[in-house]
PDB file of C-alpha atoms in Angstrom:
ATOM      1  CA  UNK A 557     108.376 119.130 107.552  1.00  0.00           C
ATOM      2  CA  UNK A 558     105.973 116.205 107.201  1.00  0.00           C
ATOM      3  CA  UNK A 559     106.756 113.237 109.004  1.00  0.00           C
ATOM      4  CA  UNK A 560     106.904 111.307 105.596  1.00  0.00           C
ATOM      5  CA  UNK A 561     109.766 113.782 104.171  1.00  0.00           C
ATOM      6  CA  UNK A 562     111.689 113.130 106.920  1.00  0.00           C
ATOM      7  CA  UNK A 563     111.505 109.002 107.485  1.00  0.00           C
ATOM      8  CA  UNK A 564     112.207 108.682 104.023  1.00  0.00           C
ATOM      9  CA  UNK A 565     115.201 110.767 104.271  1.00  0.00           C
ATOM     10  CA  UNK A 566     115.883 109.018 107.214  1.00  0.00           C
ATOM     11  CA  UNK A 567     115.666 106.267 104.976  1.00  0.00           C
ATOM     12  CA  UNK A 568     118.768 106.920 102.582  1.00  0.00           C
ATOM     13  CA  UNK A 569     120.372 108.656 106.228  1.00  0.00           C
ATOM     14  CA  UNK A 570     119.685 105.264 108.073  1.00  0.00           C
ATOM     15  CA  UNK A 571     121.534 105.743 111.657  1.00  0.00           C
ATOM     16  CA  UNK A 572     122.534 108.963 110.930  1.00  0.00           C
ATOM     17  CA  UNK A 573     118.650 110.384 110.714  1.00  0.00           C
ATOM     18  CA  UNK A 574     118.441 108.888 114.531  1.00  0.00           C
ATOM     19  CA  UNK A 575     121.989 110.923 115.870  1.00  0.00           C
ATOM     20  CA  UNK A 576     120.785 113.859 113.923  1.00  0.00           C
ATOM     21  CA  UNK A 577     117.322 113.995 115.879  1.00  0.00           C
ATOM     22  CA  UNK A 578     118.726 113.352 119.402  1.00  0.00           C
ATOM     23  CA  UNK A 579     121.563 115.224 118.199  1.00  0.00           C
ATOM     24  CA  UNK A 580     118.998 118.491 117.364  1.00  0.00           C
ATOM     25  CA  UNK A 581     116.420 117.264 119.700  1.00  0.00           C
ATOM     26  CA  UNK A 582     113.691 116.997 116.581  1.00  0.00           C
ATOM     27  CA  UNK A 583     110.420 114.948 117.219  1.00  0.00           C
ATOM     28  CA  UNK A 584     112.164 112.930 119.817  1.00  0.00           C
ATOM     29  CA  UNK A 585     109.124 112.534 122.175  1.00  0.00           C
ATOM     30  CA  UNK A 586     106.384 111.719 119.538  1.00  0.00           C
ATOM     31  CA  UNK A 587     105.998 108.058 119.727  1.00  0.00           C
ATOM     32  CA  UNK A 588     104.125 107.616 116.616  1.00  0.00           C
ATOM     33  CA  UNK A 589     107.434 108.875 114.795  1.00  0.00           C
ATOM     34  CA  UNK A 590     109.575 107.516 117.239  1.00  0.00           C
ATOM     35  CA  UNK A 591     108.560 104.243 115.791  1.00  0.00           C
ATOM     36  CA  UNK A 592     108.482 104.296 112.421  1.00  0.00           C
ATOM     37  CA  UNK A 593     111.807 105.903 112.773  1.00  0.00           C
ATOM     38  CA  UNK A 594     113.459 102.354 114.713  1.00  0.00           C
ATOM     39  CA  UNK A 595     111.751 100.646 111.500  1.00  0.00           C
ATOM     40  CA  UNK A 596     113.447 102.662 108.909  1.00  0.00           C
ATOM     41  CA  UNK A 597     116.363 102.192 110.477  1.00  0.00           C
ATOM     42  CA  UNK A 598     116.519  98.539 110.670  1.00  0.00           C
ATOM     43  CA  UNK A 599     115.170  97.965 107.270  1.00  0.00           C
ATOM     44  CA  UNK A 600     118.337 100.148 106.817  1.00  0.00           C
ATOM     45  CA  UNK A 601     120.465  98.245 108.379  1.00  0.00           C
ATOM     46  CA  UNK A 602     118.984  94.982 107.206  1.00  0.00           C
ATOM     47  CA  UNK A 603     120.176  96.531 103.459  1.00  0.00           C
ATOM     48  CA  UNK A 604     122.967  97.657 104.564  1.00  0.00           C
ATOM     49  CA  UNK A 605     123.900  93.941 105.724  1.00  0.00           C
ATOM     50  CA  UNK A 606     122.607  91.960 102.849  1.00  0.00           C
ATOM     51  CA  UNK A 607     124.384  94.084 100.199  1.00  0.00           C
ATOM     52  CA  UNK A 608     127.745  93.228 101.904  1.00  0.00           C
ATOM     53  CA  UNK A 609     127.014  90.043 102.725  1.00  0.00           C
ATOM     54  CA  UNK A 610     126.054  89.379  99.220  1.00  0.00           C
ATOM     55  CA  UNK A 611     129.951  91.174  97.816  1.00  0.00           C
ATOM     56  CA  UNK A 612     131.751  88.599 100.093  1.00  0.00           C
ATOM     57  CA  UNK A 613     130.196  85.821  99.269  1.00  0.00           C
TER      58      UNK A 613
END
């Protein structure tokens, strides 16, 4: 799979994408992908936190 496709799927999967990467040992050593995946996960978590904050406000 292309890295762009995996990162897009990670945007919807959030932390599950990181867990899957480590459980399946897929692309765990490719440095540009690891950093980009970390950014995608942070963006996902911020989005979820913002959604909860807006709903609970």
